Short mmCIF file of C-alpha atoms in Angstrom, two decimals:
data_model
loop_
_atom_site.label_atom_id
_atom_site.label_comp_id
_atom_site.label_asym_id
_atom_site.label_seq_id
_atom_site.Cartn_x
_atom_site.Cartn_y
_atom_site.Cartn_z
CA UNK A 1 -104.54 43.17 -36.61
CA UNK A 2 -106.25 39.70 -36.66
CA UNK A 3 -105.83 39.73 -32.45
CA UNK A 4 -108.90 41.33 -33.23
CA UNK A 5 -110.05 40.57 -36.66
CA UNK A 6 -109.34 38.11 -39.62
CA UNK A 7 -110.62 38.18 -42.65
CA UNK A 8 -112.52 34.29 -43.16
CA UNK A 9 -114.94 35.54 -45.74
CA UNK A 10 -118.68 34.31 -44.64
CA UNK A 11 -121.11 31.71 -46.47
CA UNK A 12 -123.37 32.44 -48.52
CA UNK A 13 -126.23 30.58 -46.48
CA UNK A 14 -126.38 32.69 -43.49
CA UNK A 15 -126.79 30.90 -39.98
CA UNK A 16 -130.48 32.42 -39.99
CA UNK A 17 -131.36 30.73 -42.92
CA UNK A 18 -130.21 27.70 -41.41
CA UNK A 19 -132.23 28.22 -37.94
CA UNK A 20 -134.89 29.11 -40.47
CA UNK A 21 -135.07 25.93 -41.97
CA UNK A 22 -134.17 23.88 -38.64
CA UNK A 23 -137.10 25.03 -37.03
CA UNK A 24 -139.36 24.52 -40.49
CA UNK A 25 -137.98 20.96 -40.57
CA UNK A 26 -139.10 19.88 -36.88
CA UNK A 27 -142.56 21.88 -37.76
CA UNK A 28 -143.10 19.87 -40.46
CA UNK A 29 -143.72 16.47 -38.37
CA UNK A 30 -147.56 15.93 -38.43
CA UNK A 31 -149.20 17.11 -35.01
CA UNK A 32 -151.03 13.66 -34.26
CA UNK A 33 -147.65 11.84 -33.78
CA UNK A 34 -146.75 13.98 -31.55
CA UNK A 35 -146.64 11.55 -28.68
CA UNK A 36 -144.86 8.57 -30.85
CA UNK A 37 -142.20 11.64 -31.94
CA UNK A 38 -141.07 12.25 -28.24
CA UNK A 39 -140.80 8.46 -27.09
CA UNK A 40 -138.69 8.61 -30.41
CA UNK A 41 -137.16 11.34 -29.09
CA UNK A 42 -136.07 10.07 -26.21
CA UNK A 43 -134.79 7.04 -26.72
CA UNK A 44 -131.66 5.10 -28.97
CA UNK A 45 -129.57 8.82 -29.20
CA UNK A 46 -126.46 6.43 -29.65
CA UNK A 47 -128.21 6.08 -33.21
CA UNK A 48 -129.30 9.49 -33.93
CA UNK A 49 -127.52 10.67 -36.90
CA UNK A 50 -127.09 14.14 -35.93
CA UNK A 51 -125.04 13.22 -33.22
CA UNK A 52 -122.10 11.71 -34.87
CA UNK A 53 -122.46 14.78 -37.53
CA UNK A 54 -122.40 17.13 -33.82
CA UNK A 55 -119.27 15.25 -32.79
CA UNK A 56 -117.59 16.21 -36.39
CA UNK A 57 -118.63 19.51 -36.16
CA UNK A 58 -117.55 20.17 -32.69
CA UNK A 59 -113.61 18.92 -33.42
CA UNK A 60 -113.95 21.54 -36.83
CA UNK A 61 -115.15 23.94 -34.25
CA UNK A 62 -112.08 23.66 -32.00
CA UNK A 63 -109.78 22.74 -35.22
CA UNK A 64 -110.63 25.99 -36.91
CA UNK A 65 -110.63 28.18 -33.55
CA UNK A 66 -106.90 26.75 -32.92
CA UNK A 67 -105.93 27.57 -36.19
CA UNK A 68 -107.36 30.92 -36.24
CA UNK A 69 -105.81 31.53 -33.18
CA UNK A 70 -102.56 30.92 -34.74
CA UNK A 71 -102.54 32.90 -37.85
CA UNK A 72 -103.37 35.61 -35.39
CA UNK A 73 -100.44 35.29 -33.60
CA UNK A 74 -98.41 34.64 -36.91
CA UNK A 75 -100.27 38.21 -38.10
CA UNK A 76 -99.11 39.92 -35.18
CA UNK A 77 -95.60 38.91 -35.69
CA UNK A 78 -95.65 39.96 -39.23
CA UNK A 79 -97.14 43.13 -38.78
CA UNK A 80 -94.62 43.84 -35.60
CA UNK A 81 -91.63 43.25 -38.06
CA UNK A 82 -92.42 44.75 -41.45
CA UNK A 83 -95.78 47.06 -40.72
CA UNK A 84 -98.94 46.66 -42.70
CA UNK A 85 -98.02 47.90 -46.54
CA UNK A 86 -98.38 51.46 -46.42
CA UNK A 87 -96.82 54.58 -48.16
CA UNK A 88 -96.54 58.17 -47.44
CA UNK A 89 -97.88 60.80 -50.17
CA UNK A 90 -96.47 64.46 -49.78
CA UNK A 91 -98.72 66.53 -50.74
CA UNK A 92 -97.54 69.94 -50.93
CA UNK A 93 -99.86 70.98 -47.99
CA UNK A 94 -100.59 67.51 -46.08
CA UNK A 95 -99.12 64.38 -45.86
CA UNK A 96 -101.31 61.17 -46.47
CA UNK A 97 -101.46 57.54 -45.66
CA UNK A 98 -102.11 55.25 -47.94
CA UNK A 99 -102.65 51.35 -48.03
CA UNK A 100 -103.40 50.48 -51.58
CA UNK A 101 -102.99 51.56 -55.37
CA UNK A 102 -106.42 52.20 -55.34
CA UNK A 103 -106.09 55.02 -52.71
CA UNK A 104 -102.87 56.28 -54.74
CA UNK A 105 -105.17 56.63 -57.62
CA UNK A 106 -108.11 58.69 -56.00
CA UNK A 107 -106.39 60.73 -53.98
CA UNK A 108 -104.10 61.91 -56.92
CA UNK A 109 -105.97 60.88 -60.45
CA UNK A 110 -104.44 61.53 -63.63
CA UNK A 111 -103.31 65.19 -62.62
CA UNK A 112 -100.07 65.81 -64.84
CA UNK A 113 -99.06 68.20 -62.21
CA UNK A 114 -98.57 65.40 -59.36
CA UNK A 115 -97.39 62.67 -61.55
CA UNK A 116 -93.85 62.66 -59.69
CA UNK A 117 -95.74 62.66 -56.40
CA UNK A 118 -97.56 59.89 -57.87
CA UNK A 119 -94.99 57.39 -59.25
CA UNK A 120 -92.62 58.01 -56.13
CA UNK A 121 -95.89 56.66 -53.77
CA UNK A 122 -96.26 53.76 -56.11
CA UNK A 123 -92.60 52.93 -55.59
CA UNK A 124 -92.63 53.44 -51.49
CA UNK A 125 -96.14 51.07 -51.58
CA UNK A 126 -94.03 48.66 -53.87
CA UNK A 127 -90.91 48.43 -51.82
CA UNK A 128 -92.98 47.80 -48.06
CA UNK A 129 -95.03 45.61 -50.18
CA UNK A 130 -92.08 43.36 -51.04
CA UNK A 131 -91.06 43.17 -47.32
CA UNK A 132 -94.25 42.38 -46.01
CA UNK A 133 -94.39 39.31 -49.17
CA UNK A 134 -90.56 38.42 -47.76
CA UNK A 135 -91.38 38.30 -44.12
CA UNK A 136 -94.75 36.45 -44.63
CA UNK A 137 -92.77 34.05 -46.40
CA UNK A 138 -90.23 33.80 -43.46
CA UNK A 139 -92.82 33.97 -41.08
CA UNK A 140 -95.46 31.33 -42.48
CA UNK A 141 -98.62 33.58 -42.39
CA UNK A 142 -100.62 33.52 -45.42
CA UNK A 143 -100.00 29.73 -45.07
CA UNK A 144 -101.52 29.37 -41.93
CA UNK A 145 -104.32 32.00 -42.60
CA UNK A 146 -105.02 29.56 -45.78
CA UNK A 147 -105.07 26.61 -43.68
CA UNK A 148 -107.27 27.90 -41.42
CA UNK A 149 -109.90 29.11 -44.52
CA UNK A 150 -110.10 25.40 -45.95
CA UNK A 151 -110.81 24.58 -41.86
CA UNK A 152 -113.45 27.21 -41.56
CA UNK A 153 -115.07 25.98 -44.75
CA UNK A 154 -115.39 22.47 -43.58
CA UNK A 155 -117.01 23.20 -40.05
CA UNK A 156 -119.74 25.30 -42.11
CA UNK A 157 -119.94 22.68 -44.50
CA UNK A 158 -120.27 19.92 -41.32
CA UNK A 159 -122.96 22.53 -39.62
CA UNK A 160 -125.08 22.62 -42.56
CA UNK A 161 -125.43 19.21 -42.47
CA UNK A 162 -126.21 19.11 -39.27
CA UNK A 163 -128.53 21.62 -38.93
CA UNK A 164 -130.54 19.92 -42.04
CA UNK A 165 -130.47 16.26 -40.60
CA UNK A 166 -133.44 15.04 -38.72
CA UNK A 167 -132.74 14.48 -34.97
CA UNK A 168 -134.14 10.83 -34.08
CA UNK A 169 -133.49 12.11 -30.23
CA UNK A 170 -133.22 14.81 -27.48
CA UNK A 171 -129.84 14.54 -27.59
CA UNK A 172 -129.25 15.20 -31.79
CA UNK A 173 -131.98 17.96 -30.56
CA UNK A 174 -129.18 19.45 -28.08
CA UNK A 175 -126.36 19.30 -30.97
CA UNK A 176 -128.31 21.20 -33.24
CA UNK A 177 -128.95 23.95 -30.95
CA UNK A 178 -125.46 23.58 -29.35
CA UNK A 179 -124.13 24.32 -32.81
CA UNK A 180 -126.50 27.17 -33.57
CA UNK A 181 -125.39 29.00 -30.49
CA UNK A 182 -121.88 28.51 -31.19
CA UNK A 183 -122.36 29.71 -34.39
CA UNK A 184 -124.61 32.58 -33.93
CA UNK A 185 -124.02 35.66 -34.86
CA UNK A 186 -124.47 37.46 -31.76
CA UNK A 187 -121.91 38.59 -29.31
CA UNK A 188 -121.08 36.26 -26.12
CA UNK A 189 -124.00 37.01 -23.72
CA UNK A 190 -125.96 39.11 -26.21
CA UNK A 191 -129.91 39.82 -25.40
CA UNK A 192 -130.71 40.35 -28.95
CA UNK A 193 -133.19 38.19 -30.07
CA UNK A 194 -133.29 34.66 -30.69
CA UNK A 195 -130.05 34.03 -28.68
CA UNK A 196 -131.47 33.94 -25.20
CA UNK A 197 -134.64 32.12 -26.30
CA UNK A 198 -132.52 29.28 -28.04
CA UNK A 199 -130.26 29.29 -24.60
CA UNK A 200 -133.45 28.73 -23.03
CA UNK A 201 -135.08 26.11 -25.11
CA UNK A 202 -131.61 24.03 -25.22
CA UNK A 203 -131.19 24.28 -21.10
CA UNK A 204 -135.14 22.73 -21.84
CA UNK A 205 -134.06 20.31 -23.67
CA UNK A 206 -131.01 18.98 -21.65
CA UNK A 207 -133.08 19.11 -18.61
CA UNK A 208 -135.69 16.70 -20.22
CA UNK A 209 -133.57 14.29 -21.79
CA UNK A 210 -131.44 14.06 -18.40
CA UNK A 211 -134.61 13.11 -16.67
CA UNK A 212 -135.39 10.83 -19.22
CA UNK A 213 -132.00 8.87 -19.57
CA UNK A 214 -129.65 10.03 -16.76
CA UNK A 215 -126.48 8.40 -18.67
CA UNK A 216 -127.17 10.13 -22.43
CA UNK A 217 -124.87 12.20 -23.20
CA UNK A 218 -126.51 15.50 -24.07
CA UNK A 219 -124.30 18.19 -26.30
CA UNK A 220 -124.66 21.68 -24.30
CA UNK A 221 -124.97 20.14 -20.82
CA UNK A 222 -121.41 20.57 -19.37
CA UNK A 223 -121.59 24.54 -20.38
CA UNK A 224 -120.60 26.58 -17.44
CA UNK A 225 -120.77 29.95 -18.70
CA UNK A 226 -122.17 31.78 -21.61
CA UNK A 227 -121.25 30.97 -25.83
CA UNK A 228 -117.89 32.60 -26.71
CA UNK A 229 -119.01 33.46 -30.16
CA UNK A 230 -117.28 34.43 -33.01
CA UNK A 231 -118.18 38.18 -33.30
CA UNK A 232 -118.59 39.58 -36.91
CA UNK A 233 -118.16 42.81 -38.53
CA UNK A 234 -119.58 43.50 -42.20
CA UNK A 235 -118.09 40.63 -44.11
CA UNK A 236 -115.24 39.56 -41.70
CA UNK A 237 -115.39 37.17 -38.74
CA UNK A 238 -113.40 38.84 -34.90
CA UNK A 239 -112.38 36.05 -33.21
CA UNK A 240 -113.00 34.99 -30.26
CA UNK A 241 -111.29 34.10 -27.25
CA UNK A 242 -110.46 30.09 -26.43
CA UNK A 243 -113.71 28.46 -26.37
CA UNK A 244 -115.67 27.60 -22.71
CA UNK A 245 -116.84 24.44 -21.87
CA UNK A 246 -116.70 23.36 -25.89
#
């Protein structure tokens, strides 16, 4: 059930690639400016680009998590009124489940001999089909899973501009890597490898730009606990619980 899993199918750019090319971006900048990079750095954030592009990422963040959120809840209703579409095959020495015509048609083939068997699973898949279709229309699910795809697709369309926009401060610095831990594909407090070392350089970062300007705002700083990430599975995104400190 989408408590537990929905179905938002991922991008094609992976959020690697995009840390990938982040980090290739910010090598880039010629070592022997590397003093006049950090006064840069550190000063006018108000007028760092990436900032206002953090800001509109951050409300698609919360946007799409609400909205996820809901078509879970819609799913759950659904699938506590009409079941997911299923059938039963009798066999003549098992029973089996089956969710799909595609399972209908290898577990039974073109076998004259179950062709009854066949056509009467068909039917049963048919019929709870139609219910679920009925309810969902009742119900509003499909609509709100839909809404919440064209939200999904905007926040990674907002994050890869981010994530390929220049900072011009520490704070667009902090967005970035706000947004990359958000969107990482680790689970909340995972070890694996980059997500503590990105925790780490970002808790850097904050702490330097703080000392720097005591009244920028810095994207990442009011964090209390660790990223509530959205934890996938093969091709499928599990979401998450309410997001922390977002």
């Amino acid at each position: 059930m989408d408590d537990s899993d929905n179905t938002t199918t991922l991008p094609s750019v992976t959020r690697r690639r995009l840390l990938t090319g982040t980090i290739a971006t910010t090598a880039a900048w010629p070592l022997q400016d590397g003093a006049a990079i950090a006064c840069v750095l550190a000063s006018n954030p108000s007028f760092d680009p990436t900032l206002s592009l953090w800001r509109e990422w951050n409300a698609a963040y919360l946007h799409t998590a609400a909205l996820c959120r809901k078509q879970q809840r819609l799913e759950t209703k659904l699938v506590g009124r009409v079941g997911f579409p299923q059938a039963q095959v009798h066999l003549p020495d098992e029973d089996v489940t089956v969710s799909w015509l595609g399972d209908i048609e290898e577990l039974l083939g073109d076998d004259p001999a179950l062709a009854d068997i066949r056509s009467q699973a068909e039917a049963d898949l048919a019929a709870h089909q139609a219910r679920w279709a009925a309810a969902d229309a009742q119900i509003g699910y499909s609509s709100a899973k839909r809404e919440e795809q064209e939200a999904s697709d905007h926040e990674q369309d907002v994050f890869d501009s981010l994530t390929h926009t220049p900072a011009t401060s520490l704070s667009g610095v902090a967005g970035k890597l706000d947004a990359i831990l958000h969107e990482g594909e680790s689970e909340e407090d995972c070890s694996e490898f980059p997500w503590p070392q990105v925790c780490s350089v970002l808790v850097d970062v904050v702490r330097i730009g703080q000392t720097l300007q005591p009244d920028a705002f810095m994207p990442g700083s009011c964090r209390k606990g660790p990223y509530q990430r959205r934890q996938r599975d093969g091709g499928s995104v599990r979401v998450w619980k309410a997001p922390d400190g977002s």
